[in-house]
Structures are given as C-alpha cells and as structure tokens.
mmCIF file of C-alpha atoms and ligand atoms in Angstrom:
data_model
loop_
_atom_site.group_PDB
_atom_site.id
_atom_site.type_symbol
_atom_site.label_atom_id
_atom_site.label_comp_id
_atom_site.label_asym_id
_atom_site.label_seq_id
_atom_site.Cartn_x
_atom_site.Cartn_y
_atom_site.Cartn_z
ATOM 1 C CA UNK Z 436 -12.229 -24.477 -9.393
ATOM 2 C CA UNK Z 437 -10.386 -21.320 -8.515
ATOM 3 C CA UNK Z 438 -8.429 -19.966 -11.635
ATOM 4 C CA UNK Z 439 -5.385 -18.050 -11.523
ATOM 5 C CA UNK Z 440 -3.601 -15.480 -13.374
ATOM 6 C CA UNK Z 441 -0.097 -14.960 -12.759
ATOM 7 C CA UNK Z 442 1.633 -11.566 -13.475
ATOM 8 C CA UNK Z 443 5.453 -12.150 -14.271
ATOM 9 C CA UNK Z 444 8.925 -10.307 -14.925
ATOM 10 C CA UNK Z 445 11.350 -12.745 -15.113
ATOM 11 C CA UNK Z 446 12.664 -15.813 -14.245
ATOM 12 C CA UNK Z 447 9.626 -17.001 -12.861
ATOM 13 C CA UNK Z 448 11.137 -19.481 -10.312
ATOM 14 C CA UNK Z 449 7.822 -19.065 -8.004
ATOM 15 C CA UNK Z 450 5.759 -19.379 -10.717
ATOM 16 C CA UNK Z 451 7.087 -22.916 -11.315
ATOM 17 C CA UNK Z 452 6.240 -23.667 -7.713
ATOM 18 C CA UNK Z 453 2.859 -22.770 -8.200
ATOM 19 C CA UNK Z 454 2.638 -24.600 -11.528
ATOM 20 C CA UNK Z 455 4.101 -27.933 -9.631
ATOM 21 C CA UNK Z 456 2.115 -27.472 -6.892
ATOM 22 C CA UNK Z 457 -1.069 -27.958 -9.204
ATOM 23 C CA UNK Z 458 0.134 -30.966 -10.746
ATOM 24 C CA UNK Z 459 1.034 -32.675 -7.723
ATOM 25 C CA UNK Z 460 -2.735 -31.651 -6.540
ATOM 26 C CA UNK Z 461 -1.134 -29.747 -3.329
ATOM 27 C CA UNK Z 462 -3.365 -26.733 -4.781
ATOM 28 C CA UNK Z 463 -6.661 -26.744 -6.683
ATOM 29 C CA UNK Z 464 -6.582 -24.777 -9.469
ATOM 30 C CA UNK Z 465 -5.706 -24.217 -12.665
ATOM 31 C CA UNK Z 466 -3.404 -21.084 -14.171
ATOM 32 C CA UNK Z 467 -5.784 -19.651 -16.967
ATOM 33 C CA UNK Z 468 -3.421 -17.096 -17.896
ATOM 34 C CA UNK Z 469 0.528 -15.883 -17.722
ATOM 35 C CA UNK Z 470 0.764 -12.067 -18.640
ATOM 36 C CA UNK Z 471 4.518 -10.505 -18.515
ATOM 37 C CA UNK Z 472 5.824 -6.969 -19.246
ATOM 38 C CA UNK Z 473 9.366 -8.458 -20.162
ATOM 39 C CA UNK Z 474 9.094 -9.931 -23.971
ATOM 40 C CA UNK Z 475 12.319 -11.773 -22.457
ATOM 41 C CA UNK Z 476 10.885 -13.499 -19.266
ATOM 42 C CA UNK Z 477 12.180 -16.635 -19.128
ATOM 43 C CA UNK Z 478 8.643 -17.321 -17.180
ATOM 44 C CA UNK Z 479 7.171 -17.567 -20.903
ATOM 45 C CA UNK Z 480 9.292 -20.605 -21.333
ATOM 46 C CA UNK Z 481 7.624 -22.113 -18.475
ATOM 47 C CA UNK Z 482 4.025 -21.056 -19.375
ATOM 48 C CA UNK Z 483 4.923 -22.908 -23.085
ATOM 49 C CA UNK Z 484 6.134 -25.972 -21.254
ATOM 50 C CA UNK Z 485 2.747 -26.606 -19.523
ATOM 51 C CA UNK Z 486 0.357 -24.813 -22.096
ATOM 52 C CA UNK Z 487 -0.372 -22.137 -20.000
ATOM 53 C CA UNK Z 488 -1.671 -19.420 -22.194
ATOM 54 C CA UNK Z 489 0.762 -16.066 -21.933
ATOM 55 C CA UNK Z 490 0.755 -12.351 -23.134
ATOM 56 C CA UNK Z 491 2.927 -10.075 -23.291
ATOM 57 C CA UNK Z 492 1.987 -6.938 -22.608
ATOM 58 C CA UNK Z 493 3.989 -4.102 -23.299
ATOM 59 C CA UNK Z 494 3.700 -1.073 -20.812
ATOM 60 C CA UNK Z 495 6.114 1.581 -23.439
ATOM 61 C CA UNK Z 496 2.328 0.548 -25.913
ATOM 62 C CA UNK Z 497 -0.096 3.065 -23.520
ATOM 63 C CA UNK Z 498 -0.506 6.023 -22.513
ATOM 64 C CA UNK Z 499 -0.110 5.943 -18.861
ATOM 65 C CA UNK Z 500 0.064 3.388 -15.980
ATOM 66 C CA UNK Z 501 -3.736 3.358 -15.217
ATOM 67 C CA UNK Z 502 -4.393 2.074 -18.383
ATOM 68 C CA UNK Z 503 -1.884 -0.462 -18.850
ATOM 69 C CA UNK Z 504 -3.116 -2.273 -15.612
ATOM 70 C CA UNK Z 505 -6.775 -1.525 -16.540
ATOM 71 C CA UNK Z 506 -5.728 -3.202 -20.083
ATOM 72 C CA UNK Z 507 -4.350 -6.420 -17.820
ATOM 73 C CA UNK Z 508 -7.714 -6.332 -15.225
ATOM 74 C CA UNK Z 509 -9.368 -6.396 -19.001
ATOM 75 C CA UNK Z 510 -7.378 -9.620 -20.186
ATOM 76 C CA UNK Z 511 -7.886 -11.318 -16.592
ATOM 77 C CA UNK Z 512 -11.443 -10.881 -16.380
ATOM 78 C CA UNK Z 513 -12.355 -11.923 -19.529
ATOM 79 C CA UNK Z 514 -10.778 -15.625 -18.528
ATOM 80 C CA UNK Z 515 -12.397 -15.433 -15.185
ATOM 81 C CA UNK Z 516 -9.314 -15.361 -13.331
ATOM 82 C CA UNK Z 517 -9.947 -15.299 -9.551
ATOM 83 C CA UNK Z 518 -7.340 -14.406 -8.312
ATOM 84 C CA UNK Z 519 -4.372 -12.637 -9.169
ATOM 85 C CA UNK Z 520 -0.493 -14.084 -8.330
ATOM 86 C CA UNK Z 521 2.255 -11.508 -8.654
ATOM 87 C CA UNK Z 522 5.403 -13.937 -9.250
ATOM 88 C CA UNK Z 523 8.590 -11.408 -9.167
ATOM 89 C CA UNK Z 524 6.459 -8.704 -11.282
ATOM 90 C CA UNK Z 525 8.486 -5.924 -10.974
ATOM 91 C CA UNK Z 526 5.534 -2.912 -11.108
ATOM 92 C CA UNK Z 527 3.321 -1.596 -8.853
ATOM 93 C CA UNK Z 528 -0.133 -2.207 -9.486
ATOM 94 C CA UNK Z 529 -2.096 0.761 -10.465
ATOM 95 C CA UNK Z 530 -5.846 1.436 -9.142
ATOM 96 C CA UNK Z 531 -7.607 -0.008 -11.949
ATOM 97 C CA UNK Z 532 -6.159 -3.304 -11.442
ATOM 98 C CA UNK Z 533 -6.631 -3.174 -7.287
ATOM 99 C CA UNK Z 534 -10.406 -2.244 -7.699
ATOM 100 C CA UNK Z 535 -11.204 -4.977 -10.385
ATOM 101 C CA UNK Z 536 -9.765 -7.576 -7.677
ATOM 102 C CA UNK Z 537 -9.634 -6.094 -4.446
ATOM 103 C CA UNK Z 538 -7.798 -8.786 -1.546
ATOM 104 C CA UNK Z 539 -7.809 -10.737 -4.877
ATOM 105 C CA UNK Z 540 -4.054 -10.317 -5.650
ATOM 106 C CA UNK Z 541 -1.162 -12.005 -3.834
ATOM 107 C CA UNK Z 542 2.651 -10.499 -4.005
ATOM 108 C CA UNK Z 543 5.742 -12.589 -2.413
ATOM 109 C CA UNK Z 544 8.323 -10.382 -1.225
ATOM 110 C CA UNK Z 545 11.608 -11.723 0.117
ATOM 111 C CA UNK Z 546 12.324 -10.336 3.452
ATOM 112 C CA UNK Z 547 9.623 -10.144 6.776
ATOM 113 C CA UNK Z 548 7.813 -7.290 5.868
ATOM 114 C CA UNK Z 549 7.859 -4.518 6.971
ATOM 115 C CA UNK Z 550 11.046 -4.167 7.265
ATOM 116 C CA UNK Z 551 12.798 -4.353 4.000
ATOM 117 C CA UNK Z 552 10.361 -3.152 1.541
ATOM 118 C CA UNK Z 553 11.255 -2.828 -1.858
ATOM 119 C CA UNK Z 554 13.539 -3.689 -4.900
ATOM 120 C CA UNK Z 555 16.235 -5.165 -3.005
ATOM 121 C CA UNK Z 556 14.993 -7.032 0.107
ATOM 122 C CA UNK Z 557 18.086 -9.430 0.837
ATOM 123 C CA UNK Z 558 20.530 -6.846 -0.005
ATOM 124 C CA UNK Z 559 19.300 -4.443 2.529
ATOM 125 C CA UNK Z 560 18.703 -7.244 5.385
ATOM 126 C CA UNK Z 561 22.827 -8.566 4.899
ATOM 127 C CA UNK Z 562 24.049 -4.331 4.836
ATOM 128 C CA UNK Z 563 21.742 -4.186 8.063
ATOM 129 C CA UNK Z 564 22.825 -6.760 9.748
ATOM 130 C CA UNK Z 565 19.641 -8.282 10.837
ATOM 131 C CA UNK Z 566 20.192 -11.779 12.506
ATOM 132 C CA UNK Z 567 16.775 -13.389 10.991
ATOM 133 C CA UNK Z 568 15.561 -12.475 7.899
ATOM 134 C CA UNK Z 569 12.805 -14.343 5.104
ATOM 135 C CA UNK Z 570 9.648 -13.928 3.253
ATOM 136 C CA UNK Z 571 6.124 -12.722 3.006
ATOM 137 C CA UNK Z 572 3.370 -13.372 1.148
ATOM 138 C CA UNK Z 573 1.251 -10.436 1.003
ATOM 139 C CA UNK Z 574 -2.484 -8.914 0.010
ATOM 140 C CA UNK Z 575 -1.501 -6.006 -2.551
ATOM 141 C CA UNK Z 576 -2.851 -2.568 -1.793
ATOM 142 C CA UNK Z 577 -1.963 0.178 -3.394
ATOM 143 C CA UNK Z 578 1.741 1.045 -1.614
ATOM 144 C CA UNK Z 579 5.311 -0.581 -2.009
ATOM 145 C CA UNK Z 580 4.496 -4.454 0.522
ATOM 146 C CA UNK Z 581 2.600 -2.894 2.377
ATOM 147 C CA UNK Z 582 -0.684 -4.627 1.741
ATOM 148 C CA UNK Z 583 -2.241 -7.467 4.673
ATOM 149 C CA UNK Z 584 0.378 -10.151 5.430
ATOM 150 C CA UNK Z 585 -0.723 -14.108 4.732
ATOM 151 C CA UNK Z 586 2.485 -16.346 5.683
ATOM 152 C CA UNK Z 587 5.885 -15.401 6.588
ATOM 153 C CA UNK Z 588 9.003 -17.875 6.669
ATOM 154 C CA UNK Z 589 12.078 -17.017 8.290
ATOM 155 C CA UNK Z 590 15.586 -18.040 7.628
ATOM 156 C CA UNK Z 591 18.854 -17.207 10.016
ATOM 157 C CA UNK Z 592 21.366 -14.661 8.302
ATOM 158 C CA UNK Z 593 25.238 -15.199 9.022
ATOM 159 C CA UNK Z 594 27.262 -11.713 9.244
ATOM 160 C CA UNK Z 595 29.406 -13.331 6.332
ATOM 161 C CA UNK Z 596 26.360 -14.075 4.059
ATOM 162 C CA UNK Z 597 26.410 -12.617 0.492
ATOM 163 C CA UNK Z 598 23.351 -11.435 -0.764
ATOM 164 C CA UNK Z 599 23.228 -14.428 -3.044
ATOM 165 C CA UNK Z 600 23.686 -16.878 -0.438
ATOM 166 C CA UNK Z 601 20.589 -15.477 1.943
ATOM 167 C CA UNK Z 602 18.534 -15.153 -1.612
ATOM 168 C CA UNK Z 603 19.267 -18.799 -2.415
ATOM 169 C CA UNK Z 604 18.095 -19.806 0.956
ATOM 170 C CA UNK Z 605 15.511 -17.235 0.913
ATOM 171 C CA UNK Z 606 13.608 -18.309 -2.350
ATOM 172 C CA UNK Z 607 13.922 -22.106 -1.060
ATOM 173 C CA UNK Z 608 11.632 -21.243 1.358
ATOM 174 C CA UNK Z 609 9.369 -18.805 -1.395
ATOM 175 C CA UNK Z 610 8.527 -21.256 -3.045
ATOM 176 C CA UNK Z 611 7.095 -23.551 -0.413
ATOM 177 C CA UNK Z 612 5.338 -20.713 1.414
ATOM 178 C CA UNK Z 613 3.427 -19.225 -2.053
ATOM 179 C CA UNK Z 614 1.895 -22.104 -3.183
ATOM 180 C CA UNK Z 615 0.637 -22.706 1.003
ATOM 181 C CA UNK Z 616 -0.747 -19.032 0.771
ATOM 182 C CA UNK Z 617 -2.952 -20.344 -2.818
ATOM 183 C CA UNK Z 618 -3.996 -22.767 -1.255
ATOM 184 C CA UNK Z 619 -5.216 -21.092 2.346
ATOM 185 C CA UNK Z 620 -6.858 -19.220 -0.270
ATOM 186 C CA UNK Z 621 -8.433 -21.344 -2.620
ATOM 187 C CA UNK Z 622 -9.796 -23.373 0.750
ATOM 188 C CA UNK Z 623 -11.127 -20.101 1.405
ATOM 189 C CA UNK Z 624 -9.680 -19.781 4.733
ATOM 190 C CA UNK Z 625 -8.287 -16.212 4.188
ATOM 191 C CA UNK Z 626 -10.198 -13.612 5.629
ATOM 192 C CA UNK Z 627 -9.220 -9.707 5.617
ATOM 193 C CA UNK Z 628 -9.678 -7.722 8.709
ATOM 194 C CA UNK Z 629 -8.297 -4.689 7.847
ATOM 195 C CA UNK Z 630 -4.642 -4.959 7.959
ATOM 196 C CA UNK Z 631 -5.139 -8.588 9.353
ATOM 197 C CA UNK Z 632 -5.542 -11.597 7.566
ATOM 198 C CA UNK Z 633 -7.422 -14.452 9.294
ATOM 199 C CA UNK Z 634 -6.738 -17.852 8.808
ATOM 200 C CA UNK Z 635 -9.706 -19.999 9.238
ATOM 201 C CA UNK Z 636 -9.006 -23.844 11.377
ATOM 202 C CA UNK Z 637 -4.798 -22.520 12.180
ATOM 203 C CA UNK Z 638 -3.534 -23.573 15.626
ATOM 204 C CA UNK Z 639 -0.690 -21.156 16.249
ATOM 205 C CA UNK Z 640 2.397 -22.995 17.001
ATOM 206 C CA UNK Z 641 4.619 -22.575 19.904
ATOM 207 C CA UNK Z 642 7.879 -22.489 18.087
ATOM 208 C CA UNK Z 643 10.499 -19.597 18.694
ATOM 209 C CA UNK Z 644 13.566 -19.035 16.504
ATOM 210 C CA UNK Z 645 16.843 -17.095 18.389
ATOM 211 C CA UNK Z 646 19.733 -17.205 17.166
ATOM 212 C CA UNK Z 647 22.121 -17.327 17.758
ATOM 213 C CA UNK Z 648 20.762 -19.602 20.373
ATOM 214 C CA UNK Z 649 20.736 -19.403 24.285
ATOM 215 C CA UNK Z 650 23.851 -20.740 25.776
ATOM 216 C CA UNK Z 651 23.692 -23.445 27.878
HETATM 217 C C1 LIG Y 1910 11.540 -13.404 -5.772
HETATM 218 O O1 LIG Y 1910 12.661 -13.265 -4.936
HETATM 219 C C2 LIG Y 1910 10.349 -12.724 -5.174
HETATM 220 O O2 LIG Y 1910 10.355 -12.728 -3.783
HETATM 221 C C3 LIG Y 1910 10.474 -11.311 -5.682
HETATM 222 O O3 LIG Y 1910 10.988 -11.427 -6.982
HETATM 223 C C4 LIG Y 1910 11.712 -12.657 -7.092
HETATM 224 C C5 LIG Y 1910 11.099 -13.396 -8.234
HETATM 225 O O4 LIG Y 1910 11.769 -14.594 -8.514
HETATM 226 N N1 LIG Y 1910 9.204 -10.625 -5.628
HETATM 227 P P1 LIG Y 1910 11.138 -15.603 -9.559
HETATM 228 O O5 LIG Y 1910 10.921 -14.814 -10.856
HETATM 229 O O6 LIG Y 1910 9.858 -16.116 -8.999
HETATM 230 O O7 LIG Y 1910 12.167 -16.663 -9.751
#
C-alpha cells in the first residue's frame, strides 16, 4: 500500500482531507508520518487525533537549508514513505529532499498556476482582477509552483470578493481536488513527461466555464 508523508505548517485543513479520504477508502494508503516546522501547527492536533505519528522539526536546529531537508528525506525514508504531500508547508524544498523523491512530492497551491505563484495566491488573483481563478495540484521541482501540473479546479471570482471569501471557496474545492491527485497517483496513473503529467484511462471533458456567461 502506498505510504505517505505529509509535510505541514499550519492549520492543516488539506491534510484532514487527505486523512478522511483514507478512512472513507476514497484513497489507499496510509499516512506513516506528519513532520512540521511550526511547534504550533494546529496540523499536530490532527495527526494526534488519528495516531498519525508527527515530528517536529525545527529548521533555526541546522546549519543550512540543505541539511534540514536532507534531515526530513532522512526521517521519510526510514518509514518508507512513498510519496511526499506538501499540505500548506510554507518552505521550499531544498535539493536533497527533491533528489531522494524525485516526481515523488505533491504541493497544492491555491490559484491556476502559473499565474499567481507564491505566498499569497488569492490575494493577488482579487487585486488583479482575474474573472476565474482556483487551484493546482502540482509535481515539486526545485522553483516557487512551478513544478508539472496534476489537477486544476476553478472557481468564478466576483469584482467585490474579499480575499477571504475567494479563499473559502477556493480551499472547498482543495480539498476535493488533493486527495483525487493521491489517488491518480497511488492508481499509478500519473506519468511525467517533462513538464506534462499524463493521466492514464482520463476522457477529457467537454465542459467550458465563461463567465460571466454569453448573453442570450
Ligand atoms: C492552502 O490554501 C494551500 O493551497 C496552501 O496553503 C494553504 C494550507 O491550508 N498551499 P491548510 O493548512 O491545508 O488548511
């Protein structure tokens, strides 16, 4: 069974999804391992709740980036972890980690990369004034989101939306398209072309989203 490790920040809202996702059977799998950088992650709470093992592991402890994340491809190996979920971890992974599980780690971002990379994806979609906006799950390489896309979901943005109100609606949608991506992948119907991700048995639909819509 595939076994994941789940890097985490914060509130951990996506890793939830993943861990319900499990027990409903949607996914097959089972989380070996939590590891967070925030000794205040109120993912730890969750990991506790459903005896998830976690760690923290803090980054101020070493001496430089490369081996903090070679410390954390260290800890994940020696559980067997297949593949790596990054669930709102707010670092970019170093080389060490990328080469011990290369295509092996999974981001979600929330806005349709590319546009929008970055620390504040929903922020800078409302100030732009985009009139669809979402999420992406995502390969990691070594940049900022930039690594091969897997699913995007898109929602519509209103001119008078608040930040918080397109995140709200935004992570609604996060958390059904992250534990979809797992899957894929634990099916193994992922495969990396390059910058293209495959997706083994997928009929492309024919839907189209404008808005705001055609008149009549
Ligand atoms: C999500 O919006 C995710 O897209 C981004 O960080 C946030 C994490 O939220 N990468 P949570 O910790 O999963 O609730």
């Amino acid at each position: 069974m595939l076994c994941l490790g789940v890097l985490a920040s914060g509130r951990g809202s996506n890793f939830q999804a993943i861990i319900d996702a499990i027990s409903t059977g949607k996914i097959k799998a089972q989380i070996r391992l939590l590891i967070v950088d925030n000794p205040a992650a109120y993912a730890i709470e969750r990991a506790k709740k459903h005896a998830i093992e976690h760690l923290y592991l803090d980054p101020s402890k070493y001496p430089n980036k490369d081996t903090y994340f070679s410390v954390i491809a260290d800890e994940l190996k020696r559980r067997n972890v297949d593949l790596v979920v990054l669930a709102g971890f707010m670092r970019i992974v170093k080389k060490p980690l990328l080469d011990a599980y290369p295509n092996k780690i999974m981001n979600i971002h929330p806005a349709l990369l590319p546009s929008f990379p970055g620390l504040h994806g929903q922020k800078d979609a409302v100030d732009y004034g985009v009139r669809i906006s979402g999420c992406t799950v995502h390969f990691v390489d070594e940049g900022i989101d930039t690594g091969p896309i897997i699913i995007q979901a898109a929602v519509v943005v209103s001119p008078d939306d608040t930040e918080e109100e397109l995140a709200k609606r935004i992570l609604t949608l996060e958390h059904k398209i992250y534990p979809e991506a797992i899957k894929l992948y634990s099916e193994g119907r992922l495969k990396v072309e390059g910058r293209k991700v495959k997706i083994l048995g997928y009929q492309l639909p024919s839907d189209t989203i404008i808005n705001p819509p055609l008149s009549q």
